[in-house]
Amino acid sequence: MTKPAAWPERNLWTDSAQARADAYLDHARSIRGEVRFDLVTRALARHLPQRPCRVVDIGGGFGRQAVLLARAGHEVTVVDNDETLLRAAADLVAAEPPEVGRRVTLVQGLGEAAPDLVGTGFDLVCCHSVLLYLTDPGPMLDALVRLAAPGGLLSLLTVNRDSQAMRDGLQGDWRGALATLLESGERGGQYLPTRPDTPQDLGRRLAGLGAPTVEWFGVRVFSDHRRDEPSPEEFVDLCELEWQAGLRDPYRGFARLFHLVARRGAAPR
């Protein structure tokens, strides 16, 4: 997608992080947020080896994904530049049993600088809900591939460009849906403008860096297109529905988010 002329090359989240962190935390801790974490964790379990792995979570936010991976026995380093979110992550980790909490390390810094901050050779590199705030994702993608060990996995979650018109239409915003279809772009996210992607475009960029796609999933095919919040009583059934739909065409193509798993090639770059 052509980069909008009004957007200079910058990180749209970092530019307004303090104002956005509280809203992000409220959303991430909601039922809809928990559905996302459940689906991503299931997808990772399909591809991670059956042994403790070294994991780095770039833009790991308040640490929820890191804790879920640490509970499964993995050593997780969270890299995030947002002080508010890192404080929330520290509180979340502190509430876990010691054997889980000691597996999580929190590091403040930008993802693009992560190879210098935390080293390389990770079995799994996560970057969830970060690329959508980058007007130029190139430097971040390069850093993510560098972080991975040869044969290591990359896990990327971002906004699906093909979902916006469906979302607007199902919410009764006919003009918005029409504008999105004609413009083929995203007018704005929940907190600030976002840069959507497609699994195909992102996959091509990663393949060009030596990390071809292994599998991709739709995340929140149904629940993210509704205005009402799912109830806790619906959580188990909703997660199973979303999981099954996110595995299948055509449903996964209309999911609000997509989760792409790639693998760095064995040959050194």
XYZ file of C-alpha atoms in Angstrom:
269
model
C 0.000 0.000 0.000
C 1.283 3.479 -0.792
C 2.283 5.322 2.344
C -0.057 8.286 2.991
C 1.721 11.557 2.287
C 0.569 12.970 5.628
C 2.510 10.350 7.577
C 6.230 10.983 8.019
C 8.297 7.906 8.782
C 7.791 7.473 12.509
C 6.283 5.281 15.208
C 2.723 6.522 15.705
C 2.409 4.762 19.065
C 5.642 6.145 20.522
C 4.682 9.660 19.460
C 1.644 9.546 21.781
C 2.375 6.619 24.075
C 1.435 8.204 27.383
C -2.009 9.167 26.166
C -2.655 5.739 24.655
C -1.303 3.299 27.230
C -4.289 3.346 29.598
C -6.756 2.803 26.746
C -4.631 -0.052 25.431
C -4.516 -1.703 28.850
C -8.299 -1.509 29.194
C -8.752 -3.164 25.802
C -6.048 -5.801 26.279
C -7.557 -6.867 29.610
C -11.074 -7.162 28.158
C -12.743 -10.386 27.036
C -11.957 -9.458 23.455
C -8.328 -8.950 24.415
C -8.206 -12.327 26.147
C -9.619 -13.960 23.013
C -6.651 -12.598 21.094
C -4.150 -13.972 23.607
C -5.858 -17.370 23.607
C -5.792 -17.628 19.810
C -2.189 -16.492 19.435
C -1.038 -18.885 22.158
C -2.820 -21.800 20.472
C -1.210 -20.962 17.152
C 2.266 -20.757 18.678
C 1.789 -24.139 20.346
C 1.313 -25.679 16.881
C 4.820 -24.670 15.848
C 7.036 -24.356 18.924
C 9.281 -27.342 19.663
C 8.399 -29.461 22.694
C 11.163 -28.039 24.874
C 11.883 -24.797 26.738
C 12.631 -22.066 24.199
C 14.312 -18.667 24.265
C 11.682 -16.102 23.327
C 11.827 -12.345 22.780
C 8.591 -10.341 22.654
C 9.108 -7.017 20.866
C 6.567 -4.428 21.948
C 5.390 -6.925 24.545
C 3.167 -4.376 26.254
C 1.886 -5.322 29.681
C 3.403 -8.797 29.528
C 0.336 -10.974 29.099
C 1.743 -12.986 26.183
C 5.091 -13.302 27.953
C 3.436 -14.715 31.069
C 1.456 -17.254 29.042
C 4.654 -18.436 27.360
C 6.552 -18.493 30.657
C 3.830 -20.667 32.186
C 4.545 -23.142 29.375
C 8.186 -23.265 30.450
C 9.793 -20.799 28.042
C 12.321 -18.064 28.911
C 10.860 -14.768 27.686
C 12.454 -11.346 27.279
C 10.022 -8.456 26.794
C 11.339 -5.381 24.979
C 9.085 -2.316 25.106
C 9.760 1.412 25.133
C 6.607 2.383 27.050
C 7.268 2.926 30.770
C 3.586 2.681 31.705
C 3.208 -0.696 30.023
C 6.453 -2.025 31.482
C 5.286 -1.097 34.984
C 2.053 -2.984 34.303
C 4.113 -5.921 33.031
C 6.237 -5.909 36.191
C 3.074 -6.058 38.316
C 1.679 -8.909 36.227
C 4.905 -10.905 36.450
C 5.157 -10.296 40.206
C 1.710 -11.856 40.672
C 2.861 -15.143 39.112
C 4.454 -18.019 41.065
C 8.231 -17.522 41.436
C 9.061 -20.338 39.007
C 7.071 -18.495 36.311
C 8.092 -14.951 37.170
C 11.799 -15.692 37.056
C 11.449 -16.775 33.420
C 10.391 -13.262 32.320
C 12.866 -10.411 31.818
C 11.722 -6.852 31.075
C 13.901 -4.519 29.002
C 13.092 -0.932 28.041
C 14.032 0.018 24.491
C 12.955 0.288 20.889
C 12.375 -2.868 18.899
C 14.614 -1.755 16.071
C 17.519 -1.677 18.551
C 16.665 -5.011 20.178
C 19.499 -7.055 18.597
C 21.983 -4.748 20.317
C 19.984 -4.659 23.572
C 19.267 -8.354 24.112
C 21.368 -10.234 21.568
C 20.207 -12.685 18.928
C 19.680 -16.422 18.486
C 16.102 -16.625 19.812
C 13.919 -19.655 19.090
C 10.838 -17.422 18.833
C 10.555 -13.709 18.054
C 7.128 -12.181 18.773
C 5.975 -8.804 17.484
C 2.269 -8.381 18.141
C 0.234 -5.229 17.437
C 3.344 -3.187 16.664
C 3.733 -3.061 12.886
C 0.406 -1.259 12.463
C 1.863 1.815 14.190
C 4.975 1.962 11.994
C 4.680 3.988 8.815
C 7.800 2.199 7.547
C 8.057 -1.329 8.990
C 11.284 -2.142 7.128
C 13.792 -1.478 9.942
C 11.627 -3.373 12.437
C 11.246 -6.396 10.166
C 14.979 -6.490 9.582
C 15.593 -6.410 13.346
C 13.052 -9.189 13.946
C 14.738 -11.520 11.470
C 18.154 -10.712 12.947
C 16.864 -11.621 16.415
C 15.822 -15.112 15.319
C 18.190 -18.047 15.354
C 18.618 -19.917 12.061
C 15.480 -22.031 11.912
C 13.824 -19.859 14.575
C 10.195 -18.740 14.392
C 8.781 -15.252 13.943
C 5.271 -14.452 15.175
C 3.661 -11.261 13.851
C 0.173 -9.984 14.640
C -1.218 -6.928 12.892
C -4.344 -5.354 11.407
C -5.825 -7.033 8.344
C -6.376 -4.511 5.573
C -9.116 -6.634 4.025
C -11.237 -6.531 7.191
C -12.050 -2.828 7.410
C -14.905 -2.648 4.910
C -16.496 -5.759 6.442
C -16.187 -4.250 9.928
C -17.755 -0.952 8.874
C -20.546 -2.675 6.982
C -21.484 -5.023 9.825
C -21.586 -2.043 12.187
C -23.938 -0.180 9.850
C -21.414 2.399 8.649
C -22.334 2.176 4.984
C -20.419 5.255 3.885
C -17.353 4.173 5.807
C -17.451 0.723 4.223
C -17.792 2.225 0.755
C -14.930 4.657 1.353
C -12.696 1.835 2.535
C -13.476 -0.287 -0.512
C -12.676 2.596 -2.839
C -9.553 3.702 -0.983
C -8.228 0.209 -0.123
C -6.868 1.520 3.151
C -7.446 2.107 6.838
C -8.900 5.388 8.053
C -7.941 4.868 11.669
C -7.641 2.392 14.513
C -9.085 2.348 17.995
C -6.451 4.665 19.445
C -4.787 6.456 16.523
C -4.210 6.044 12.769
C -2.929 2.617 11.813
C -1.202 1.065 8.816
C -2.962 -2.173 7.850
C -1.332 -5.059 6.036
C -2.211 -8.330 4.345
C -0.713 -11.763 5.025
C 0.440 -11.904 1.423
C 2.243 -8.547 1.431
C 3.836 -9.086 4.826
C 4.795 -12.616 3.853
C 6.575 -11.360 0.738
C 8.569 -8.845 2.758
C 9.629 -11.463 5.269
C 10.518 -13.942 2.539
C 12.754 -11.289 1.032
C 14.576 -11.144 4.380
C 15.028 -14.904 4.468
C 12.028 -15.801 6.643
C 9.213 -17.363 4.580
C 5.709 -17.875 5.948
C 4.909 -21.180 7.639
C 1.218 -20.542 8.386
C -1.120 -17.639 9.010
C -4.306 -17.366 11.048
C -7.263 -15.020 11.249
C -7.738 -13.535 14.714
C -11.197 -12.377 15.835
C -13.200 -13.160 12.732
C -16.533 -12.489 14.441
C -16.103 -10.734 17.779
C -14.057 -7.779 16.557
C -16.732 -6.662 14.118
C -19.307 -6.170 16.892
C -19.717 -3.087 19.051
C -20.807 -4.971 22.180
C -18.331 -6.717 24.478
C -18.641 -10.520 24.764
C -19.601 -11.789 28.200
C -17.265 -13.929 30.339
C -19.776 -16.779 30.105
C -19.286 -16.852 26.328
C -15.494 -16.979 26.469
C -14.877 -20.715 25.960
C -17.366 -21.089 23.113
C -16.219 -17.848 21.497
C -12.561 -18.858 21.571
C -13.307 -22.220 19.970
C -15.443 -20.590 17.266
C -12.799 -17.966 16.553
C -10.058 -20.589 16.482
C -11.851 -22.797 13.982
C -12.820 -19.847 11.765
C -9.310 -18.420 11.902
C -7.927 -21.629 10.400
C -10.245 -21.622 7.387
C -10.851 -19.727 4.190
C -12.827 -17.648 3.508
C -13.407 -16.725 7.167
C -9.830 -15.979 8.172
C -9.574 -13.445 5.349
C -12.178 -11.248 7.064
C -10.646 -11.348 10.546
C -9.827 -7.988 12.063
C -6.270 -9.176 12.768
C -4.036 -11.763 11.192
C -1.302 -13.771 12.889
C 1.561 -14.790 10.628
C 4.144 -17.378 11.662
C 7.381 -17.413 9.651
C 10.655 -19.267 9.971
C 14.100 -17.844 9.418
C 16.128 -19.856 6.936
C 18.915 -22.057 8.216
C 21.616 -20.269 6.209
C 23.153 -17.182 7.889
C 22.063 -13.863 6.390
